[in-house]
PDB file of C-alpha atoms and ligand atoms in Angstrom:
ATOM      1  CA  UNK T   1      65.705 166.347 -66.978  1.00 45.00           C
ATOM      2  CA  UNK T   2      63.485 168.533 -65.061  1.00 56.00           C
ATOM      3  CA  UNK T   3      64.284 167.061 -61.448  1.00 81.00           C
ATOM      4  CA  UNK T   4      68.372 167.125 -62.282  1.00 94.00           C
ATOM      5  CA  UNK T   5      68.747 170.471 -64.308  1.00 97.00           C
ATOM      6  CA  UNK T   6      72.717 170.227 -62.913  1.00 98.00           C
ATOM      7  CA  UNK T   7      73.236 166.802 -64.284  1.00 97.00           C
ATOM      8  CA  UNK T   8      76.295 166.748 -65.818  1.00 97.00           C
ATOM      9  CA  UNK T   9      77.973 169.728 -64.213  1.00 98.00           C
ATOM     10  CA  UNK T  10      80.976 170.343 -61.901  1.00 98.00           C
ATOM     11  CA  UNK T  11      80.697 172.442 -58.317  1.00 98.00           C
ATOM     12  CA  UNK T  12      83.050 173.090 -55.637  1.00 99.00           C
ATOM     13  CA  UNK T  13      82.029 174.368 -52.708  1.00 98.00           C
ATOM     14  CA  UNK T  14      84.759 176.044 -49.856  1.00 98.00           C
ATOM     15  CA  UNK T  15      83.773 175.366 -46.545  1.00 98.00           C
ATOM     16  CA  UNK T  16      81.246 172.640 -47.355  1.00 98.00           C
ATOM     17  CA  UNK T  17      81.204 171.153 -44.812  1.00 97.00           C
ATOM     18  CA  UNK T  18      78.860 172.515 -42.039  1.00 97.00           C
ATOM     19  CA  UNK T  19      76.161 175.490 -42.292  1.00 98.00           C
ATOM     20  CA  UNK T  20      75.517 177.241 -45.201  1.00 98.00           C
ATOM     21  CA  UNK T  21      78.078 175.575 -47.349  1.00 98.00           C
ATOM     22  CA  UNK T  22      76.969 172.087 -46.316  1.00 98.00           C
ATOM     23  CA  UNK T  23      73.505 173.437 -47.304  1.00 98.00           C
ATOM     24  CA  UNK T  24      74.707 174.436 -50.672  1.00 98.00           C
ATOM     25  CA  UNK T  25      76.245 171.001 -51.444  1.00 98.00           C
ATOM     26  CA  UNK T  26      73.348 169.422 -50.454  1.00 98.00           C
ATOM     27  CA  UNK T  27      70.865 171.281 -53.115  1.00 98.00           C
ATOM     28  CA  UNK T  28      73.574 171.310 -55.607  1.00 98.00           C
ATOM     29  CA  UNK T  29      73.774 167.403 -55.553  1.00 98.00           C
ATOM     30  CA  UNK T  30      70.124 166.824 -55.483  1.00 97.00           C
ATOM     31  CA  UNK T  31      70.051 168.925 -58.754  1.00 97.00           C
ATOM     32  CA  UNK T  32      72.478 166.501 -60.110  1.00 97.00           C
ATOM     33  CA  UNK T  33      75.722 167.778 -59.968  1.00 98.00           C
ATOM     34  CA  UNK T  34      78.734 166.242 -58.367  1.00 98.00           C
ATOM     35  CA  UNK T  35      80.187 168.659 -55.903  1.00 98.00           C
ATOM     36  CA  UNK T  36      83.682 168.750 -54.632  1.00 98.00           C
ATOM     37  CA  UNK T  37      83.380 170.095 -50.809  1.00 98.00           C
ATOM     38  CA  UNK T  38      86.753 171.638 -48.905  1.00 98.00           C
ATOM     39  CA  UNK T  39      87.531 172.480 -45.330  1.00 98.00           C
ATOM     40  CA  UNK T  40      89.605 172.369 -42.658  1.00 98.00           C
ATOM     41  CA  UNK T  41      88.491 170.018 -40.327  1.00 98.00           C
ATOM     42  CA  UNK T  42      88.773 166.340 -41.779  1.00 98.00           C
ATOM     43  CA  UNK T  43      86.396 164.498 -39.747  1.00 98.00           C
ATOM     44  CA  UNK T  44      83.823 166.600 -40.118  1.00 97.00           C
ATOM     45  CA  UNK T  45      84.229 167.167 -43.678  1.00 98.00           C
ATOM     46  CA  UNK T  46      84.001 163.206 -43.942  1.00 97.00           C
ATOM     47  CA  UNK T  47      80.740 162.835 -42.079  1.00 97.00           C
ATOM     48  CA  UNK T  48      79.112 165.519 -44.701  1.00 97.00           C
ATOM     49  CA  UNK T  49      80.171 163.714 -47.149  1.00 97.00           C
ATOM     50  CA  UNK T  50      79.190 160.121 -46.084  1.00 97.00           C
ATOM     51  CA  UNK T  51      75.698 162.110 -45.690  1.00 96.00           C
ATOM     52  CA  UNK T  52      75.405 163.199 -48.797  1.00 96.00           C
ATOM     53  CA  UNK T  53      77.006 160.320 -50.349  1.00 96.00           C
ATOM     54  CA  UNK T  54      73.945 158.400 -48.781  1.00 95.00           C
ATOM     55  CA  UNK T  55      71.426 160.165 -51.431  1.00 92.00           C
ATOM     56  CA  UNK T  56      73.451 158.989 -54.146  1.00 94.00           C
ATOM     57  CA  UNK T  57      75.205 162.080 -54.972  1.00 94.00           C
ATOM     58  CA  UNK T  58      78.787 162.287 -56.512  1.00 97.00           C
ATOM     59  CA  UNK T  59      80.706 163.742 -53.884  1.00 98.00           C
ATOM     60  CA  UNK T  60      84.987 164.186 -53.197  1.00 98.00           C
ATOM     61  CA  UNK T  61      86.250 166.165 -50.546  1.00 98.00           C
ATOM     62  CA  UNK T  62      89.525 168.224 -50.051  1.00 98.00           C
ATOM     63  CA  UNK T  63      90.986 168.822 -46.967  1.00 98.00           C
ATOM     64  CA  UNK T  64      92.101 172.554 -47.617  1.00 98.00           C
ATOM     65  CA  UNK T  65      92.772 176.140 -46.331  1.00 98.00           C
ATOM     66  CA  UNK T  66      91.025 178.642 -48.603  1.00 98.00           C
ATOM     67  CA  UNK T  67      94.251 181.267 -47.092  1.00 98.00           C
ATOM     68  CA  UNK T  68      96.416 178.721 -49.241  1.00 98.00           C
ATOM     69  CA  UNK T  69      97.282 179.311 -52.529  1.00 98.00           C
ATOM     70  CA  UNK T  70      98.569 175.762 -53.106  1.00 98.00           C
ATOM     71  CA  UNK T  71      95.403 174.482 -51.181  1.00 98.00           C
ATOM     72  CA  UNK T  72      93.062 176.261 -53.825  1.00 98.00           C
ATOM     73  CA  UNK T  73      94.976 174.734 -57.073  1.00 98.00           C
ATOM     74  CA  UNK T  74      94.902 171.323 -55.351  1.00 98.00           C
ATOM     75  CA  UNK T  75      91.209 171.890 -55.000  1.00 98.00           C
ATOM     76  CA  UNK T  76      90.704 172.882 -58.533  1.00 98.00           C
ATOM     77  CA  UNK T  77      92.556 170.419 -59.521  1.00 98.00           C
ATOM     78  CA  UNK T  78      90.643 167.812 -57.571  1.00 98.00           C
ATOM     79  CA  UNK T  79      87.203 168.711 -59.182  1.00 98.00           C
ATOM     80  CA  UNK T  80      89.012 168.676 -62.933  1.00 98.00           C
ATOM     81  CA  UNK T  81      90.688 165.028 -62.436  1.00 98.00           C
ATOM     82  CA  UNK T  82      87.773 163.383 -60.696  1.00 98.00           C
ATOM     83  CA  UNK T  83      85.095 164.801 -63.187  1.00 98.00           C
ATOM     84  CA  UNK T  84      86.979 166.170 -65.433  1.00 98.00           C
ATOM     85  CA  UNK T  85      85.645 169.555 -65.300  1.00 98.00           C
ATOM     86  CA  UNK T  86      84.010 173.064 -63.315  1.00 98.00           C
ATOM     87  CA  UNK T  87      81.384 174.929 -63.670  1.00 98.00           C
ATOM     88  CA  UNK T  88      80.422 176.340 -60.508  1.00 99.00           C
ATOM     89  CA  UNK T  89      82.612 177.594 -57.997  1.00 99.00           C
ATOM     90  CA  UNK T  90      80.427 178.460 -54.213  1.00 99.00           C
ATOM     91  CA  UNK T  91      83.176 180.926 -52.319  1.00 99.00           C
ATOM     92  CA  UNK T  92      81.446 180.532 -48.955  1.00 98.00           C
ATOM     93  CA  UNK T  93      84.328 179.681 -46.541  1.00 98.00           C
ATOM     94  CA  UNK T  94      84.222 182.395 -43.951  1.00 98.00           C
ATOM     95  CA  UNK T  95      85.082 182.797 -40.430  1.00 98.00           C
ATOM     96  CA  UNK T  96      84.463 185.969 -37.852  1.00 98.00           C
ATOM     97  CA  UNK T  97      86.895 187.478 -35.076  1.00 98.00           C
ATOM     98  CA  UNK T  98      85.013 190.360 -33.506  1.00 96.00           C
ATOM     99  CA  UNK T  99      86.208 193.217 -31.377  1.00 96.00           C
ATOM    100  CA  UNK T 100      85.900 196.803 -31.375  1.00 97.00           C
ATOM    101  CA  UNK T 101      88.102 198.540 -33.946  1.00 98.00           C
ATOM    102  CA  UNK T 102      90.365 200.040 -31.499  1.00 98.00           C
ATOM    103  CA  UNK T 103      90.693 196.932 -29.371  1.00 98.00           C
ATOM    104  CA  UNK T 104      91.350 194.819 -33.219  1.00 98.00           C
ATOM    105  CA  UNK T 105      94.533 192.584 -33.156  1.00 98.00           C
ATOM    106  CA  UNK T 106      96.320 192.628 -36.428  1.00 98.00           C
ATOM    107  CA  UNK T 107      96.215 189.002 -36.543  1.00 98.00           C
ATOM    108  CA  UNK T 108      92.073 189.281 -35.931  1.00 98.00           C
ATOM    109  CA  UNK T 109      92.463 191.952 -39.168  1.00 98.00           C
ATOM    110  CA  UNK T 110      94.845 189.464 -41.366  1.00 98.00           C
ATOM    111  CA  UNK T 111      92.949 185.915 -40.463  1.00 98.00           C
ATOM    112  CA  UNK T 112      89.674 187.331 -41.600  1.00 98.00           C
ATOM    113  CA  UNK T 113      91.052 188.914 -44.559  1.00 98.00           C
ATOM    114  CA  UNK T 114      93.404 186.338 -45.792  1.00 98.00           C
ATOM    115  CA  UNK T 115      90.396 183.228 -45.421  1.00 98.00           C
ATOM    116  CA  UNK T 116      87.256 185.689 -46.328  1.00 98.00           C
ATOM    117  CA  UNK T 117      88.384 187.856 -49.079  1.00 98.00           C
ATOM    118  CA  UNK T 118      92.301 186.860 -50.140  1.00 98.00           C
ATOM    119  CA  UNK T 119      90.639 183.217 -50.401  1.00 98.00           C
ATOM    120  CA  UNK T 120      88.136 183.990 -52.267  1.00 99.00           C
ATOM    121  CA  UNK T 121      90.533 185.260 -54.916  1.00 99.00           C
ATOM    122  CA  UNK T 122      92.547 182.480 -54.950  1.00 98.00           C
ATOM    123  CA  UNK T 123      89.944 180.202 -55.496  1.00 99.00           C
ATOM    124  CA  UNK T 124      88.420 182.961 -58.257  1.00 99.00           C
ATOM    125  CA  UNK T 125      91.787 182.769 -60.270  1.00 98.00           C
ATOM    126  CA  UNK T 126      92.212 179.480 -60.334  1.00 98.00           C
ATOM    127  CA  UNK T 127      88.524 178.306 -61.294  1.00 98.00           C
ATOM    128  CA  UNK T 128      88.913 180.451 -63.970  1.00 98.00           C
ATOM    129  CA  UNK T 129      91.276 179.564 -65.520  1.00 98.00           C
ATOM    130  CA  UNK T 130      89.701 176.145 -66.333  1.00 98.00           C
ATOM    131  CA  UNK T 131      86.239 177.984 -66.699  1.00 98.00           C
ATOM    132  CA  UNK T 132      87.757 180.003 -69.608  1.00 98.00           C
ATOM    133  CA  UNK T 133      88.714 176.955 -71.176  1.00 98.00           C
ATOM    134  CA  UNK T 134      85.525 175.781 -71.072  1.00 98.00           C
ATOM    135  CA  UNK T 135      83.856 179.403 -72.160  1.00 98.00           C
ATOM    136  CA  UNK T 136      81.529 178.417 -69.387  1.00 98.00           C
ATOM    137  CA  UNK T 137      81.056 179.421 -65.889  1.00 98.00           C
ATOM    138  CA  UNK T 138      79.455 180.451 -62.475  1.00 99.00           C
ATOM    139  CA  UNK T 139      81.416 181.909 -59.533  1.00 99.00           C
ATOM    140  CA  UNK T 140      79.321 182.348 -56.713  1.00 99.00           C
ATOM    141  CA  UNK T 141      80.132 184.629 -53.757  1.00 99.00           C
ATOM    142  CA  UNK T 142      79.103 184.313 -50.352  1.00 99.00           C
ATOM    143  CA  UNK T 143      79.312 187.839 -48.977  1.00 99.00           C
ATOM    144  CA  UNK T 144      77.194 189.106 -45.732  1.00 98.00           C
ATOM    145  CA  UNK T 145      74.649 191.796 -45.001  1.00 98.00           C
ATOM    146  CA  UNK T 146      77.624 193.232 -42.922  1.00 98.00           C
ATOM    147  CA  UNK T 147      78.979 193.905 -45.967  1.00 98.00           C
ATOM    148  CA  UNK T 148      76.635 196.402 -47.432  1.00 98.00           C
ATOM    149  CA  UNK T 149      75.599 197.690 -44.505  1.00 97.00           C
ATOM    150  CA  UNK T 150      78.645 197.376 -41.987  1.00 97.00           C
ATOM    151  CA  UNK T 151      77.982 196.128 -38.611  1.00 95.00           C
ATOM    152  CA  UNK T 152      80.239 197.326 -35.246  1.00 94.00           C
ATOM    153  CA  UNK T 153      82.454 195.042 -33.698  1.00 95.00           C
ATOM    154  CA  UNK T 154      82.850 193.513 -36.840  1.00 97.00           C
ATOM    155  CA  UNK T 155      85.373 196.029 -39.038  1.00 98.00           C
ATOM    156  CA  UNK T 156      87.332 193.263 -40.047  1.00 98.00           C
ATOM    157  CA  UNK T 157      84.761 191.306 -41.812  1.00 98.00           C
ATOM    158  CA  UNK T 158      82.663 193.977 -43.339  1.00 98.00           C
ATOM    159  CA  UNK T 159      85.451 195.352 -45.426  1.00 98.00           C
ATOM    160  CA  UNK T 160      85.922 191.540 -46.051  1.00 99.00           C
ATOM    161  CA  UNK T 161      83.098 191.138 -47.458  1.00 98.00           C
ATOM    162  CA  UNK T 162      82.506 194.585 -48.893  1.00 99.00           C
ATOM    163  CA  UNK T 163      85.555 194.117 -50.674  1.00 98.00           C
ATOM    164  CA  UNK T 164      84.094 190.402 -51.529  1.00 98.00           C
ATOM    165  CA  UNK T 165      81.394 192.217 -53.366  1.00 98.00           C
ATOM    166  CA  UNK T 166      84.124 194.369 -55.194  1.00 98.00           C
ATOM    167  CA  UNK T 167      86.076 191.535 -56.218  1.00 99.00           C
ATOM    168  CA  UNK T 168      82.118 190.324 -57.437  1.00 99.00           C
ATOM    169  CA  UNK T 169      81.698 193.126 -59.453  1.00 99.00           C
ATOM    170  CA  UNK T 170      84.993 193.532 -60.997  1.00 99.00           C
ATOM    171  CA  UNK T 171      85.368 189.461 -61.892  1.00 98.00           C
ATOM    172  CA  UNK T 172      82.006 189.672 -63.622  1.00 99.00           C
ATOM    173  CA  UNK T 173      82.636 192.446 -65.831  1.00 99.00           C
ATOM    174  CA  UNK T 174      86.373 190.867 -66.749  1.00 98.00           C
ATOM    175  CA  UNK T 175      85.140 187.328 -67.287  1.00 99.00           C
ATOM    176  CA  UNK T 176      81.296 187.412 -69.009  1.00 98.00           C
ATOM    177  CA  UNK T 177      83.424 187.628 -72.399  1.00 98.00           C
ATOM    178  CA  UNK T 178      84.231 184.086 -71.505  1.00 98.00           C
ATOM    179  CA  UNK T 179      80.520 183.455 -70.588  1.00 98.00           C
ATOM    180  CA  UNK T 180      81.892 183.318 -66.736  1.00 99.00           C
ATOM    181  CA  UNK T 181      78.578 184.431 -64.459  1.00 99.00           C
ATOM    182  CA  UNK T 182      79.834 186.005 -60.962  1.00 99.00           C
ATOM    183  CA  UNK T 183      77.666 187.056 -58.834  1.00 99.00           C
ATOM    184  CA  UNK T 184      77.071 187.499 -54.759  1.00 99.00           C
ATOM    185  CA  UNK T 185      74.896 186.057 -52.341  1.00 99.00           C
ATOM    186  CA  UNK T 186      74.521 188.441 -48.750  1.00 99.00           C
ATOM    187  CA  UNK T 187      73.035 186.500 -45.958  1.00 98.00           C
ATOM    188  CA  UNK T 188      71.383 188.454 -42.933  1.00 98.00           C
ATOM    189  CA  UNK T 189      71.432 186.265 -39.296  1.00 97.00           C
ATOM    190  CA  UNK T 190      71.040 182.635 -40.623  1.00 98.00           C
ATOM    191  CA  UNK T 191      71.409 179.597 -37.977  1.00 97.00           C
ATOM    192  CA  UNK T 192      74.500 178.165 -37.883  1.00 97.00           C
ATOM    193  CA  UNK T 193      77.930 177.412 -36.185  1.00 96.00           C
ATOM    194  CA  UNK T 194      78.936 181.229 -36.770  1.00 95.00           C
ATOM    195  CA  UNK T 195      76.122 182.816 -35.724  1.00 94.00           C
ATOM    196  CA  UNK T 196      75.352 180.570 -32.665  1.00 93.00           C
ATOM    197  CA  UNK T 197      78.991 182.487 -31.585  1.00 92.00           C
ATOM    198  CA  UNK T 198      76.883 185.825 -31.613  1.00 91.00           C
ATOM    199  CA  UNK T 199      76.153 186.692 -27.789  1.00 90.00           C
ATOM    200  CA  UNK T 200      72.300 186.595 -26.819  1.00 92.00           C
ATOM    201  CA  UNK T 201      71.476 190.328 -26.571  1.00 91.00           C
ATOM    202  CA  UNK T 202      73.338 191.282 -29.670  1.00 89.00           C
ATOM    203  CA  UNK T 203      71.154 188.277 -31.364  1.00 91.00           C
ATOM    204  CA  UNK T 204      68.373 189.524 -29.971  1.00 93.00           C
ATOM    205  CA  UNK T 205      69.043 192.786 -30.999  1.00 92.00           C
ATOM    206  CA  UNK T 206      69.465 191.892 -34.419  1.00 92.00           C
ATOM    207  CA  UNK T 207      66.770 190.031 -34.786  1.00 96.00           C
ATOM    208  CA  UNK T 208      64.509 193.095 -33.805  1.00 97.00           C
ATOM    209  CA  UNK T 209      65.560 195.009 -36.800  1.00 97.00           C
ATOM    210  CA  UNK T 210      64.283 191.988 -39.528  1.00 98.00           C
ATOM    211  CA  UNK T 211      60.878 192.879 -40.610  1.00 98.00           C
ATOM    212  CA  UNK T 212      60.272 188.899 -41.198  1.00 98.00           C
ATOM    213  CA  UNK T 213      60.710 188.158 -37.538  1.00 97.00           C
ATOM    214  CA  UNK T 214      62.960 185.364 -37.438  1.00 97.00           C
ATOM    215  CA  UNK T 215      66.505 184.203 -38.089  1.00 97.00           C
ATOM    216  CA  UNK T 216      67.047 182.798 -41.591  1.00 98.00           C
ATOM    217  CA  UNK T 217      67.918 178.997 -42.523  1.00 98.00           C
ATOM    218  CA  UNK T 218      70.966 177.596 -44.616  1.00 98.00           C
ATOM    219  CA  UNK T 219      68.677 176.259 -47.155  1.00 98.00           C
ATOM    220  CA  UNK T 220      66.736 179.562 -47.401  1.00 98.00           C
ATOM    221  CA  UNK T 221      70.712 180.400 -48.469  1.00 99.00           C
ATOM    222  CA  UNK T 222      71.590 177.712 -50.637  1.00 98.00           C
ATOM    223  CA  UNK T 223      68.328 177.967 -52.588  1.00 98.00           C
ATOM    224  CA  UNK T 224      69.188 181.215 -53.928  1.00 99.00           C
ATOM    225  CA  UNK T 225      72.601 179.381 -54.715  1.00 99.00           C
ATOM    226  CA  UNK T 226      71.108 176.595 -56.364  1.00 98.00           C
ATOM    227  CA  UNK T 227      69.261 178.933 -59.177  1.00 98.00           C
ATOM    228  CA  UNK T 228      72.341 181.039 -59.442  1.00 98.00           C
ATOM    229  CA  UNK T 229      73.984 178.287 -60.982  1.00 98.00           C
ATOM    230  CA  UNK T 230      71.320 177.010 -62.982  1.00 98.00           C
ATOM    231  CA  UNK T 231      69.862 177.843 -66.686  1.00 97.00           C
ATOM    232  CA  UNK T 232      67.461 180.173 -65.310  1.00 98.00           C
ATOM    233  CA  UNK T 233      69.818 182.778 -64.250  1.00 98.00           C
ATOM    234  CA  UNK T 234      71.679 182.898 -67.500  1.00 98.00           C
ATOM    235  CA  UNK T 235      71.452 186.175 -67.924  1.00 98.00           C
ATOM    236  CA  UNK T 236      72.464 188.114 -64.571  1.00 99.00           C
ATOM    237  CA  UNK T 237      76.193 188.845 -63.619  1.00 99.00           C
ATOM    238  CA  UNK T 238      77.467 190.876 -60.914  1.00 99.00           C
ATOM    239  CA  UNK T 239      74.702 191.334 -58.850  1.00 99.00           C
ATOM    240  CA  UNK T 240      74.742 190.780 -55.102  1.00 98.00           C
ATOM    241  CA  UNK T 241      71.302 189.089 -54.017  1.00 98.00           C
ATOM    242  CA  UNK T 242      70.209 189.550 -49.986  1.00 98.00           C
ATOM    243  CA  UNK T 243      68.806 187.168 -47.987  1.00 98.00           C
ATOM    244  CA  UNK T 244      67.941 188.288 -45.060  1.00 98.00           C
ATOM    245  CA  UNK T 245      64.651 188.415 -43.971  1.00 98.00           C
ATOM    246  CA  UNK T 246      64.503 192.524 -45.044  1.00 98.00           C
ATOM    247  CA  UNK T 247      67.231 193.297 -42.412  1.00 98.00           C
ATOM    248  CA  UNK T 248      69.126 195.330 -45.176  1.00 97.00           C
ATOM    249  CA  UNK T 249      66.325 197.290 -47.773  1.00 96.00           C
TER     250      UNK T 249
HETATM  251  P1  LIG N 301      80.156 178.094 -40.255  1.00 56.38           P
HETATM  252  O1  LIG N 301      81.118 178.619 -39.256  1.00 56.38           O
HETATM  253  O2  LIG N 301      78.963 177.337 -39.798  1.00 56.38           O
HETATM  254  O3  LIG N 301      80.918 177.209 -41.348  1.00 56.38           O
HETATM  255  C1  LIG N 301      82.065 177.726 -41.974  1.00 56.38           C
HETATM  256  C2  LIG N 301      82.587 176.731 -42.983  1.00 56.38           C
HETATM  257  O4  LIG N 301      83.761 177.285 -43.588  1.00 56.38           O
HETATM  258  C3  LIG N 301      82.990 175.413 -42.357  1.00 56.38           C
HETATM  259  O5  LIG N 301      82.754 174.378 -43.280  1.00 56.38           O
HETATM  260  C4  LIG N 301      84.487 175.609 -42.125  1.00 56.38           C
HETATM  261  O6  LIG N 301      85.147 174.348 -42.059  1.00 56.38           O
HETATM  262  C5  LIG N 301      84.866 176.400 -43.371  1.00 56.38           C
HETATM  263  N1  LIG N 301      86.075 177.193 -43.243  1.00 56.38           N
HETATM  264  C6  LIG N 301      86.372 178.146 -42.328  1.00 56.38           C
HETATM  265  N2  LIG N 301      87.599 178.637 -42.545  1.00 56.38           N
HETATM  266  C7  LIG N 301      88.109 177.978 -43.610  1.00 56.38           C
HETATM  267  C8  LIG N 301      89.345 178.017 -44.310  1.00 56.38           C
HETATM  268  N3  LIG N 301      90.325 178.846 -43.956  1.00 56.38           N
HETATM  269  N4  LIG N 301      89.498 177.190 -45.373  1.00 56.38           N
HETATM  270  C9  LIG N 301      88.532 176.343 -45.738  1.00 56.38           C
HETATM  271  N5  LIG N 301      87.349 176.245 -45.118  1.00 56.38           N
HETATM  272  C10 LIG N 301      87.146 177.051 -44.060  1.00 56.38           C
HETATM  273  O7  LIG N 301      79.702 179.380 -41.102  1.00 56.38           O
HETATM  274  P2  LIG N 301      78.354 179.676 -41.908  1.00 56.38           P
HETATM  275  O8  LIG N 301      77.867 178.474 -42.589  1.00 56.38           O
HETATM  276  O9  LIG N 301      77.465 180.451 -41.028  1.00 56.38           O
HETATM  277  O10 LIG N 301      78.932 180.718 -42.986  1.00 56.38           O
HETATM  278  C11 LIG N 301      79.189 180.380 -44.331  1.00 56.38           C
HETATM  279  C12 LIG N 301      79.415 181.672 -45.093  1.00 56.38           C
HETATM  280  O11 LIG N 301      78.269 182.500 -44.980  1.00 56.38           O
HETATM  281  C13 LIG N 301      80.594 182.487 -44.563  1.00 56.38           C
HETATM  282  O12 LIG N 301      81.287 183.093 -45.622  1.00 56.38           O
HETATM  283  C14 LIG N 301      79.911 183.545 -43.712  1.00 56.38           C
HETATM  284  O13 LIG N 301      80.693 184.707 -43.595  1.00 56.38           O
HETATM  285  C15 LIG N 301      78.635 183.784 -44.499  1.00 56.38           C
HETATM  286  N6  LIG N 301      77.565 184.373 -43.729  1.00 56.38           N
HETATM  287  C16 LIG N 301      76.996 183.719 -42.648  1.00 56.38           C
HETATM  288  C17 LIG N 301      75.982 184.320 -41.931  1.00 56.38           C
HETATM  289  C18 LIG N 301      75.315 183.665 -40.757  1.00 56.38           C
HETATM  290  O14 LIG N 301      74.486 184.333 -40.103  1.00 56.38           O
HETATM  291  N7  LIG N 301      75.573 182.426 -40.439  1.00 56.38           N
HETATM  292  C19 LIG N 301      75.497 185.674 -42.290  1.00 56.38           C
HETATM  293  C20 LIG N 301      76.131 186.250 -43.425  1.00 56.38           C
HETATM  294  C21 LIG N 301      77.119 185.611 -44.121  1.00 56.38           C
HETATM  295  P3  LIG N 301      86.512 174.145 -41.210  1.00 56.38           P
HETATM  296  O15 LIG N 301      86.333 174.885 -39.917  1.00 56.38           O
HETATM  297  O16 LIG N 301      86.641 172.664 -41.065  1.00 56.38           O
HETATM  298  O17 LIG N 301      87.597 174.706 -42.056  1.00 56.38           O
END
């Protein structure tokens, strides 16, 4: 079925449920998967789902740290006892604490870490394990343009996410032998919750350097998401794709 290419299939998605990640669950249902969505915040992970619930999507949700270990099996095991198997895993939970390297708490350092890049690990080993099973797979990254590029005030999260891109490359080569697709997505400035944080001036001075002129959406993200884990990118692993307006060339 043309209009439901995902039919069938099995996604989670880690912080699904605001910005980009809500955006990802979103396209991910319309093309017919069901879609497992974790965060924090219980309330507002309910509302997303009741939302997209509403379009008649199969939806669960997971109230769960990605810093966890126990909160990422749980999760995994969610989406295999509900619908009985995965196929695409979206790492997107992320979170920012900016300050000037030499200013840095070690907690700002370790929160950043442990939900942006130790999470994403978690999440990686334990999808994969049931993704090996099924010789069948996408893992899906949600890195940052401050990864490639680095970006001050934020040390913390660039090696994050540069080391998100690592983990990328490294997963994809160890896994395609089980037909197990990783690859990264880098968002520039995109409108949501997190970037709303950045003060105006440094927004403003960002936005200045993106040759398209304008901040980015989170469906401009999840579209790139959505073919990622569809048939038409069946043959790329371990690439990191940038959206971002031409901030990062
Ligand atoms: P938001 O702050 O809008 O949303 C973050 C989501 O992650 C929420 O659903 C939040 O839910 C969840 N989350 C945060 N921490 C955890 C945790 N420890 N465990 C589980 N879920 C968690 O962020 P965006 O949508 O903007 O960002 C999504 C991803 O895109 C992030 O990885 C971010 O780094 C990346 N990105 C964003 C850019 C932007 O300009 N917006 C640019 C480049 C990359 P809850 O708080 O309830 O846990």
């Amino acid at each position: 079925m043309s209009d439901a290419p995902l039919a069938g299939r099995v996604a989670v998605v880690t912080g699904g449920s605001r910005g980009i990640g809500a955006a990802i669950a979103a396209l991910l249902a319309e093309a017919g998967a069901a879609v497992v969505v974790s965060g924090r915040d219980a309330d507002r992970l309910e509302r997303t789902a009741k939302d997209l619930e509403a379009t008649g999507a199969s939806i669960a949700t997971v109230i769960a740290d990605v810093a966890s270990r126990e909160d990422c099996e749980r999760l995994v095991d969610t989406a295999k006892q509900r619908f009985g198997r995965l196929d695409v895993l979206v790492n997107n939970a992320g979170i920012t604490r900016d300050g000037l390297v030499v200013r840095m708490k070690d907690d700002d350092w370790d929160r950043v870490m442990e939900t942006n890049l130790r999470g994403a690990f978690l999440m990686t080993r334990a999808a994969a394990k049931v993704m090996m099973r099924q010789k069948s797979g996408r893992i899906i990254n949600i890195a940052s343009v401050a990864g490639a590029m680095g970006n001050a005030g934020q040390a913390n999260y660039s090696a994050a996410k540069a080391g998100l891109i690592g983990l990328t490359k490294s997963t994809a080569r160890e896994l395609a032998h089980w037909s197990i697709l990783v690859n990264a997505v880098a968002p520039g400035l995109i409108e949501t919750d997190m970037s709303a944080a950045i003060p105006e001036a440094a927004r403003e001075a960002l936005l200045a350097q993106v040759p398209l002129g304008r901040i980015g959406t989170a469906r401009e993200v999840a579209e790139v998401v959505r073919f990622l884990a569809g048939e038409g990118a069946a043959y790329i692993t371990g690439q990191v794709l940038h959206v971002n307006g031409g901030l990062y060339i």
